[in-house]
PDB file of C-alpha atoms and ligand atoms in Angstrom:
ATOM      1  CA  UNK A   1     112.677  55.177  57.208  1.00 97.00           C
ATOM      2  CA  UNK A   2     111.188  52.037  56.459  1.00 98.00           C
ATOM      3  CA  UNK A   3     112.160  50.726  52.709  1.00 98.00           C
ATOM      4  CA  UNK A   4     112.131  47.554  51.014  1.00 98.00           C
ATOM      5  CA  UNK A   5     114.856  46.616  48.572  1.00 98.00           C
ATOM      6  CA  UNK A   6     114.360  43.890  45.486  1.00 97.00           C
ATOM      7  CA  UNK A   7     116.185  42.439  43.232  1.00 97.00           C
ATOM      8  CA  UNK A   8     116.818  39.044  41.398  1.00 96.00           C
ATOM      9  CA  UNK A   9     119.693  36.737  42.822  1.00 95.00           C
ATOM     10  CA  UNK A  10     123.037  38.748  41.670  1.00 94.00           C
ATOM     11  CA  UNK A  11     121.655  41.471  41.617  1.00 96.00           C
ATOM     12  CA  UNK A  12     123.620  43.087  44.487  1.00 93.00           C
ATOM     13  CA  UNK A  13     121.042  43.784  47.134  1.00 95.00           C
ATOM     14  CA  UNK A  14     123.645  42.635  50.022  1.00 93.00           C
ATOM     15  CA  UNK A  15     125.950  45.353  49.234  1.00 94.00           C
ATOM     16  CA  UNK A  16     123.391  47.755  48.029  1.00 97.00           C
ATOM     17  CA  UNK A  17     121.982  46.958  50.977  1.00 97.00           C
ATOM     18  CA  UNK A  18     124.706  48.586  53.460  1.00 97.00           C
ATOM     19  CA  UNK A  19     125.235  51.543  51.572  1.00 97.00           C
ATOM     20  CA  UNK A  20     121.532  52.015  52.745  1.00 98.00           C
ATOM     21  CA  UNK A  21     121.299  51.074  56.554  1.00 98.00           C
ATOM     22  CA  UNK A  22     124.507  53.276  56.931  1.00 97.00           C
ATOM     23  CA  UNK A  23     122.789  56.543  54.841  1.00 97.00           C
ATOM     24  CA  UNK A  24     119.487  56.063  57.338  1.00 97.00           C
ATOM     25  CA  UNK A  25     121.068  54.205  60.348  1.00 97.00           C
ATOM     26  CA  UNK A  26     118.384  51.542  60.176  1.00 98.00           C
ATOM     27  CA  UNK A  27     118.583  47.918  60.692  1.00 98.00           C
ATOM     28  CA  UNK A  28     118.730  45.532  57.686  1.00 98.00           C
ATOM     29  CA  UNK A  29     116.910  42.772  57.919  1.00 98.00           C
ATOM     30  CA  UNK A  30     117.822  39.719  55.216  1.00 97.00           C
ATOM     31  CA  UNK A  31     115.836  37.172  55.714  1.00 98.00           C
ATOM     32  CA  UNK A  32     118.341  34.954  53.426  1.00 96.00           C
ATOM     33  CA  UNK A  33     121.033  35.725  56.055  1.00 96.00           C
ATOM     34  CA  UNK A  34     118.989  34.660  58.312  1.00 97.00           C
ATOM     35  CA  UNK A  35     118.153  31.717  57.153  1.00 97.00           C
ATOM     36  CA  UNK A  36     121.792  31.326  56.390  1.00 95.00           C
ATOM     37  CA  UNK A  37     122.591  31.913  59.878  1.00 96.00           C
ATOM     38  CA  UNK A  38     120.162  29.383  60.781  1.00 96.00           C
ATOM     39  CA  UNK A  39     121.372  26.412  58.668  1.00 96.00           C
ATOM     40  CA  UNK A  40     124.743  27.220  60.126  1.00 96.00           C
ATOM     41  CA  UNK A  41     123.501  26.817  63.617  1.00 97.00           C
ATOM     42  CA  UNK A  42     121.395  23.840  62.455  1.00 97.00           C
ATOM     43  CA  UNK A  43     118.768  25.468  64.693  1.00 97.00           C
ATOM     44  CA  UNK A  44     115.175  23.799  64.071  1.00 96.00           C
ATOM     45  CA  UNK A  45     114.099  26.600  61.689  1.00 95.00           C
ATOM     46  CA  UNK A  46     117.147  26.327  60.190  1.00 96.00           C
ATOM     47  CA  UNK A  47     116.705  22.565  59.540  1.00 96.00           C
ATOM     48  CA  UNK A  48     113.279  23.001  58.162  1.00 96.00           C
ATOM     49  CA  UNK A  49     115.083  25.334  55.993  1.00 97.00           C
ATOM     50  CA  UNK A  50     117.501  24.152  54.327  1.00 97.00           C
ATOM     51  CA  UNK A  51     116.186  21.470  51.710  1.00 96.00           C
ATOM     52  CA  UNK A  52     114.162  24.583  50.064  1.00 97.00           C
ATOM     53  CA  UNK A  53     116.908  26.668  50.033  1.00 97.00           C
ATOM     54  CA  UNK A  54     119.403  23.981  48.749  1.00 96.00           C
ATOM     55  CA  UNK A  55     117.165  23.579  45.590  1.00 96.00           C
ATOM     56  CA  UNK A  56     116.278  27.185  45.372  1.00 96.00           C
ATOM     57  CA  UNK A  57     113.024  26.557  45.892  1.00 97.00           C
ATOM     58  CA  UNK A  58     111.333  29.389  48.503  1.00 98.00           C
ATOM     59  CA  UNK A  59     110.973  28.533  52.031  1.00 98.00           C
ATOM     60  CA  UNK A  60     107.473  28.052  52.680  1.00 98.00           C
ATOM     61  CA  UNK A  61     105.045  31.440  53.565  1.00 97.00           C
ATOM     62  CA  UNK A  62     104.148  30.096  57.229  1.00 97.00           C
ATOM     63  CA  UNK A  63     108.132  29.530  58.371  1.00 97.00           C
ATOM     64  CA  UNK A  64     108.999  32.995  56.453  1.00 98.00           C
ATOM     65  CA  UNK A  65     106.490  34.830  58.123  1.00 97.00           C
ATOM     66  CA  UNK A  66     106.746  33.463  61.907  1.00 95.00           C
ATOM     67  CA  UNK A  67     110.663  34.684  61.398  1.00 96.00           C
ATOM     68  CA  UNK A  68     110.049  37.877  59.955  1.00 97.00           C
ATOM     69  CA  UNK A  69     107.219  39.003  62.395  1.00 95.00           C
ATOM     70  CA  UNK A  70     109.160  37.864  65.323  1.00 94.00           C
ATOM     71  CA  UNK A  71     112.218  40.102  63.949  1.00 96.00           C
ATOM     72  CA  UNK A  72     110.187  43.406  63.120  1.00 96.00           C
ATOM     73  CA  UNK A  73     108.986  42.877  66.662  1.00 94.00           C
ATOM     74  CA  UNK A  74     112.624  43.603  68.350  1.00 96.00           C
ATOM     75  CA  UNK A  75     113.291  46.946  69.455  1.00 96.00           C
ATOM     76  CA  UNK A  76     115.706  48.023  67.047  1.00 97.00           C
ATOM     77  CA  UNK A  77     113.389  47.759  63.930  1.00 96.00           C
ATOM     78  CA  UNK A  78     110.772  49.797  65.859  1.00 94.00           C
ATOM     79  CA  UNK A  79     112.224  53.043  64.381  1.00 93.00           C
ATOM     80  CA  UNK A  80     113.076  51.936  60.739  1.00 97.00           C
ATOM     81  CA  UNK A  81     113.944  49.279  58.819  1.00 98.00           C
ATOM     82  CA  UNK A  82     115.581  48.011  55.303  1.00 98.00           C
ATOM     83  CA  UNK A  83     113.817  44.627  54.509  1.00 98.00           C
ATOM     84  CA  UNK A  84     116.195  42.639  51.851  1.00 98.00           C
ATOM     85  CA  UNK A  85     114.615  39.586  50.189  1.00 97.00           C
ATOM     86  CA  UNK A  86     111.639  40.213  51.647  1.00 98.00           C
ATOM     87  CA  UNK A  87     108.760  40.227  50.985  1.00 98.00           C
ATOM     88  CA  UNK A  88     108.692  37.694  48.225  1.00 98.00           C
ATOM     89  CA  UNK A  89     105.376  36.543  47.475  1.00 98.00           C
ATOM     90  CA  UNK A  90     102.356  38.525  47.124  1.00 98.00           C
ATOM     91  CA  UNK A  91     100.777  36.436  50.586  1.00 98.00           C
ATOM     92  CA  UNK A  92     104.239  38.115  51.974  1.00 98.00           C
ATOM     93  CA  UNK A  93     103.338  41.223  50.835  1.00 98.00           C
ATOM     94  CA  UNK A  94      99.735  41.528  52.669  1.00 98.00           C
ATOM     95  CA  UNK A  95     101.446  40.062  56.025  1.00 98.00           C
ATOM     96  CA  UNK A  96     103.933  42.701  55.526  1.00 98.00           C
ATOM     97  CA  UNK A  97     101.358  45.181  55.129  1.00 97.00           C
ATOM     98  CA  UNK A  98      99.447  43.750  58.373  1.00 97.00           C
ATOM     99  CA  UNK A  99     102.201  44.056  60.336  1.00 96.00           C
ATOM    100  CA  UNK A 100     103.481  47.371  59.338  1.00 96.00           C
ATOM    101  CA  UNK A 101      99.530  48.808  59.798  1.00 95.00           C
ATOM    102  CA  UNK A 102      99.407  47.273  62.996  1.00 94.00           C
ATOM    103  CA  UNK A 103     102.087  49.422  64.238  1.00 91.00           C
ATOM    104  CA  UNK A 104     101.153  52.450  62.983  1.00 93.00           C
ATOM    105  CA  UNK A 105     103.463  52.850  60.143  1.00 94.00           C
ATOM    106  CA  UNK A 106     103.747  53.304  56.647  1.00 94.00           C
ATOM    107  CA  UNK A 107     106.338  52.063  54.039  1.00 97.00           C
ATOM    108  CA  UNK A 108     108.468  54.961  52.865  1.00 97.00           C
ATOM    109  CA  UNK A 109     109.587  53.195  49.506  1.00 97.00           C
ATOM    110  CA  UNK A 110     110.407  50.195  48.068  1.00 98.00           C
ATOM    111  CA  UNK A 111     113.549  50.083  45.752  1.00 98.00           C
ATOM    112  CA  UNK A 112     114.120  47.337  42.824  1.00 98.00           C
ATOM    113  CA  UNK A 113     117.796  46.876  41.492  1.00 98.00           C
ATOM    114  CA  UNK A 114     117.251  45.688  37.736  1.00 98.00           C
ATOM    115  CA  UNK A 115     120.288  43.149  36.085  1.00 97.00           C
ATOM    116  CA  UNK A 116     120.266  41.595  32.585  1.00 95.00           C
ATOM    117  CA  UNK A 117     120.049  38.187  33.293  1.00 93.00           C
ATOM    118  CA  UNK A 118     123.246  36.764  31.301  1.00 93.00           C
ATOM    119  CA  UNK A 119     124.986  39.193  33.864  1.00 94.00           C
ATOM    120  CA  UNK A 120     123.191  38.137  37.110  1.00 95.00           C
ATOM    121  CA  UNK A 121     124.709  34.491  35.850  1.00 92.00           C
ATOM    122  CA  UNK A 122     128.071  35.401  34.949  1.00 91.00           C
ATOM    123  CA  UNK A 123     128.249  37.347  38.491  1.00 92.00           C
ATOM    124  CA  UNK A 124     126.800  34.200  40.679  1.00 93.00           C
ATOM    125  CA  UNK A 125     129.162  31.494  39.104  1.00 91.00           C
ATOM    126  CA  UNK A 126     132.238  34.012  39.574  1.00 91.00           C
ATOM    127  CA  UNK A 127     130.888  34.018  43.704  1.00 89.00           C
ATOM    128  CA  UNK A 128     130.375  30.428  43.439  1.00 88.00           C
ATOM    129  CA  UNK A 129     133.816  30.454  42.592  1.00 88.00           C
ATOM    130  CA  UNK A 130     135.291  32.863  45.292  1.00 91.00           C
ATOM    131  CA  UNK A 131     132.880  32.170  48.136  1.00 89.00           C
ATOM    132  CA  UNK A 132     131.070  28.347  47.263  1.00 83.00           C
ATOM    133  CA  UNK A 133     127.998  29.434  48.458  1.00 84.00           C
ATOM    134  CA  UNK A 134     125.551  26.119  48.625  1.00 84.00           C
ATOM    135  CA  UNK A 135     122.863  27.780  46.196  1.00 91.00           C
ATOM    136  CA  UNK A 136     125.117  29.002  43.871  1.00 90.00           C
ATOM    137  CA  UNK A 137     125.332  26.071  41.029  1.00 91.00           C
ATOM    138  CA  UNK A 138     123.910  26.621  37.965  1.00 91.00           C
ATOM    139  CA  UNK A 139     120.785  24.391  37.999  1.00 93.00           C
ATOM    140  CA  UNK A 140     120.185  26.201  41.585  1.00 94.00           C
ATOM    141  CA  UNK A 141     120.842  29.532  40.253  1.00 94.00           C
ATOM    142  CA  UNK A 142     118.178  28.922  37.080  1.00 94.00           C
ATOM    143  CA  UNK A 143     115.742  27.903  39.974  1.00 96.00           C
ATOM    144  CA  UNK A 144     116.071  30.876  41.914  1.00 96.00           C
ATOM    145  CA  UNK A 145     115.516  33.107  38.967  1.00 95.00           C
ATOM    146  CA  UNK A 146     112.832  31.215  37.520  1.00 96.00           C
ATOM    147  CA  UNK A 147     111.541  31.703  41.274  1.00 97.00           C
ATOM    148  CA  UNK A 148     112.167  35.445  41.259  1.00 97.00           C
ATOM    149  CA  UNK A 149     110.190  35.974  38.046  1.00 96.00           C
ATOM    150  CA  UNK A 150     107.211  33.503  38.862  1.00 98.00           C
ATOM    151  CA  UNK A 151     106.717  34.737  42.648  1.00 97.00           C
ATOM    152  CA  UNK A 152     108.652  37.732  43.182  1.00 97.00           C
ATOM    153  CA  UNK A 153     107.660  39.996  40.359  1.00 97.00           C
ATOM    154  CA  UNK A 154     103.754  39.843  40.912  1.00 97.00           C
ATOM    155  CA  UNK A 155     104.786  40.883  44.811  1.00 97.00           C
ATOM    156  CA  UNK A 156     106.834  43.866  43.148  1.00 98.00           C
ATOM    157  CA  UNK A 157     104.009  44.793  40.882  1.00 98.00           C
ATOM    158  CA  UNK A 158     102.050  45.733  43.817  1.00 98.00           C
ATOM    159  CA  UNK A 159     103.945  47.956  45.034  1.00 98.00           C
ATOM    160  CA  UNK A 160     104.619  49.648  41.348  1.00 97.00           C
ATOM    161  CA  UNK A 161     100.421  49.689  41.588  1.00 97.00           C
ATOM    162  CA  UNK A 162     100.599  51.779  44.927  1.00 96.00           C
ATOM    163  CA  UNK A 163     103.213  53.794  42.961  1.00 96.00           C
ATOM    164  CA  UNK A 164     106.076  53.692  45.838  1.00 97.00           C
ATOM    165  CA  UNK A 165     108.288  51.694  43.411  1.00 98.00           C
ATOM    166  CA  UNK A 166     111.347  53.244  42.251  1.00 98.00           C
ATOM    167  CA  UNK A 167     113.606  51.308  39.278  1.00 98.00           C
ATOM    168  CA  UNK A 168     116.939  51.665  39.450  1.00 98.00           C
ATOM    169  CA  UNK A 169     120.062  50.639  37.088  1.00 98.00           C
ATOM    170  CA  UNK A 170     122.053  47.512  38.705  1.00 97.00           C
ATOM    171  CA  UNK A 171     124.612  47.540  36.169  1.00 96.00           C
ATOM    172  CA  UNK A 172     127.901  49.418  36.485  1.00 94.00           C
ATOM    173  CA  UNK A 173     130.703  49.543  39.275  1.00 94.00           C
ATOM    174  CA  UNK A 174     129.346  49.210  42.490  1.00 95.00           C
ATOM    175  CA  UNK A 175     129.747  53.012  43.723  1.00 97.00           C
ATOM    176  CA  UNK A 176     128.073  54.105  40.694  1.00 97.00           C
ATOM    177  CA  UNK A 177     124.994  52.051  41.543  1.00 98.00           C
ATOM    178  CA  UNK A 178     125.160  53.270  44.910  1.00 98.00           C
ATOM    179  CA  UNK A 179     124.797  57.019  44.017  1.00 98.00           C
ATOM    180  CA  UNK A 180     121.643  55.748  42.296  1.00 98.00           C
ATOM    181  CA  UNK A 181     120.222  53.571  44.872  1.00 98.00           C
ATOM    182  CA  UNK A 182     121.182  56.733  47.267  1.00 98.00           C
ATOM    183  CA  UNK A 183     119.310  58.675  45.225  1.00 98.00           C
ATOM    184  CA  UNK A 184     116.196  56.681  44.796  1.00 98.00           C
ATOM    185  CA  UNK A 185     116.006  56.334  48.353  1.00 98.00           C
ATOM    186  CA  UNK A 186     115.953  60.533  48.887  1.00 97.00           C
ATOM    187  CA  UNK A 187     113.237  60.261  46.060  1.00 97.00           C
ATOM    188  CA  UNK A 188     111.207  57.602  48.325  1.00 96.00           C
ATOM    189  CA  UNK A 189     111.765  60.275  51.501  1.00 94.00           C
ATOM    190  CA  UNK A 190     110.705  62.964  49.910  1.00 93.00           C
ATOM    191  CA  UNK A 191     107.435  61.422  47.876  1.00 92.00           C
ATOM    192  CA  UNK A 192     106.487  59.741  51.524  1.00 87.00           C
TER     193      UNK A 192
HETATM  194  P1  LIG B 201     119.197  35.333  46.518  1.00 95.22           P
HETATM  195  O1  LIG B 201     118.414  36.614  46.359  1.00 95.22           O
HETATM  196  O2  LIG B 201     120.641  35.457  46.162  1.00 95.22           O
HETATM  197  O3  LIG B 201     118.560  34.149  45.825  1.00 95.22           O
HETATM  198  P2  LIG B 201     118.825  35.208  49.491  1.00 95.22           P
HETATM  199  O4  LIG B 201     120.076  35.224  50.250  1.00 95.22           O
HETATM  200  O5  LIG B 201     117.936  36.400  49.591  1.00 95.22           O
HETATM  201  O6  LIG B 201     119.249  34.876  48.014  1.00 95.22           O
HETATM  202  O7  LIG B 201     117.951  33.911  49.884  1.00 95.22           O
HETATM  203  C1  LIG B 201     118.490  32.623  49.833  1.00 95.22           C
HETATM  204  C2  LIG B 201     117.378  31.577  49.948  1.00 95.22           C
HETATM  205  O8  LIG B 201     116.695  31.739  51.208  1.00 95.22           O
HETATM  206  C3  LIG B 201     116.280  31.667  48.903  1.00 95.22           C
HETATM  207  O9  LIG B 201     116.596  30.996  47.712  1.00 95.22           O
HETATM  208  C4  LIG B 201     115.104  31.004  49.651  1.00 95.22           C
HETATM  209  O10 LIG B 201     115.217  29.599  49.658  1.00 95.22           O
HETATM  210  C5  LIG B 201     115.303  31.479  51.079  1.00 95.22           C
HETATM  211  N1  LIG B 201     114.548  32.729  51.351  1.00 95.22           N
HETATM  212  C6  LIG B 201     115.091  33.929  51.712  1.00 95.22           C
HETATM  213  N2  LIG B 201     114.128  34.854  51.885  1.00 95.22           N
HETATM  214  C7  LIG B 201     112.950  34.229  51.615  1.00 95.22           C
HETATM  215  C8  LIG B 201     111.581  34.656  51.598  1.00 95.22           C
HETATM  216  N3  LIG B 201     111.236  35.924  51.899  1.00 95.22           N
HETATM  217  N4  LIG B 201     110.635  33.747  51.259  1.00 95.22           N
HETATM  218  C9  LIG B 201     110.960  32.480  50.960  1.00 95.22           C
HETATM  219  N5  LIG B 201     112.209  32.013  50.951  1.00 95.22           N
HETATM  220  C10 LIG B 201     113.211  32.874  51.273  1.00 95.22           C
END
């Protein structure tokens, strides 16, 4: 199973995200953990990383995609994948498609978790508050949205085009959204 999962900042992809590798036993694949993991290392991508991400401004295509192609290339995404904030431009969305050709494979379904925005706000100052993630101010946060709408949703409108898109309902408690990303994902399997 090889599925994409979007969503604005807030909008619970992380957690969303689990429910998912666990259903398929796939590996997921966030290239903002990464990146995270990176900057905490203060590794040399992680250093080239960082000023973008402190602004929430994107990391550039070039550093995304020599990450990303380097990680579908391990062993343990050979059989299936869950890609989470990522792909995020449409440039990201042809490599994706490059790679993914190259090897033979198909996308099974890409899944978009959709949050009012006064919500996505209300939930990333309340983590700013429990967790003080670096990104999560509110000047960074209006970034990364206004980033998400500018870049992001022209990448996700391709995939709406190719008519593997399925829209699903971010708000309620967390195991009601996850019967309906569950579900959305049996929908991708079966379409595929
Ligand atoms: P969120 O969706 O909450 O904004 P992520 O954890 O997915 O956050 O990403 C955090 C930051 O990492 C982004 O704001 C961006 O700077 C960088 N990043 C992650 N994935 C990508 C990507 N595919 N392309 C460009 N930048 C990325």
């Amino acid at each position: 199973m090889r599925l994409i999962l979007f969503g604005p900042p807030g909008a619970g992809k992380g957690t969303q995200a689990a429910a998912l590798v666990d259903r398929y036993s796939i590996v997921h694949i966030s290239t903002g953990d990464i990146f995270r993991e990176h900057v905490g290392n203060a590794t040399a991508l992680g250093l080239q990383a960082k000023a973008y991400m402190d602004r929430g401004d994107l990391v550039p295509d070039r550093i995304v995609l020599d990450m990303v192609e380097d990680r579908l290339g391990k062993p343990d995404a050979r059989d299936g994948f869950l890609l989470d904030g990522f792909p995020r431009t449409l440039a990201q969305v042809e490599a994706l498609d490059d790679i993914v050709e190259r090897n033979g494979h198909r996308l099974d379904g890409v899944i978009r978790l959709l949050v009012d925005e006064e919500e996505l706000l209300s939930r990333l100052l309340q983590r700013a508050h429990e967790q003080g993630r670096a990104d999560d101010t509110r000047e960074v946060i209006a970034n990364r949205l206004a980033r998400y709408r500018s870049e992001t949703e022209p990448a996700v409108a391709r995939y709406r085009q190719r008519g593997i898109l399925h829209d699903v309902d971010g708000e309620g408690d967390v195991a009601q959204v996850r019967d309906r990303v569950l579900a959305a994902a049996a929908a991708a399997e079966q379409a595929s």
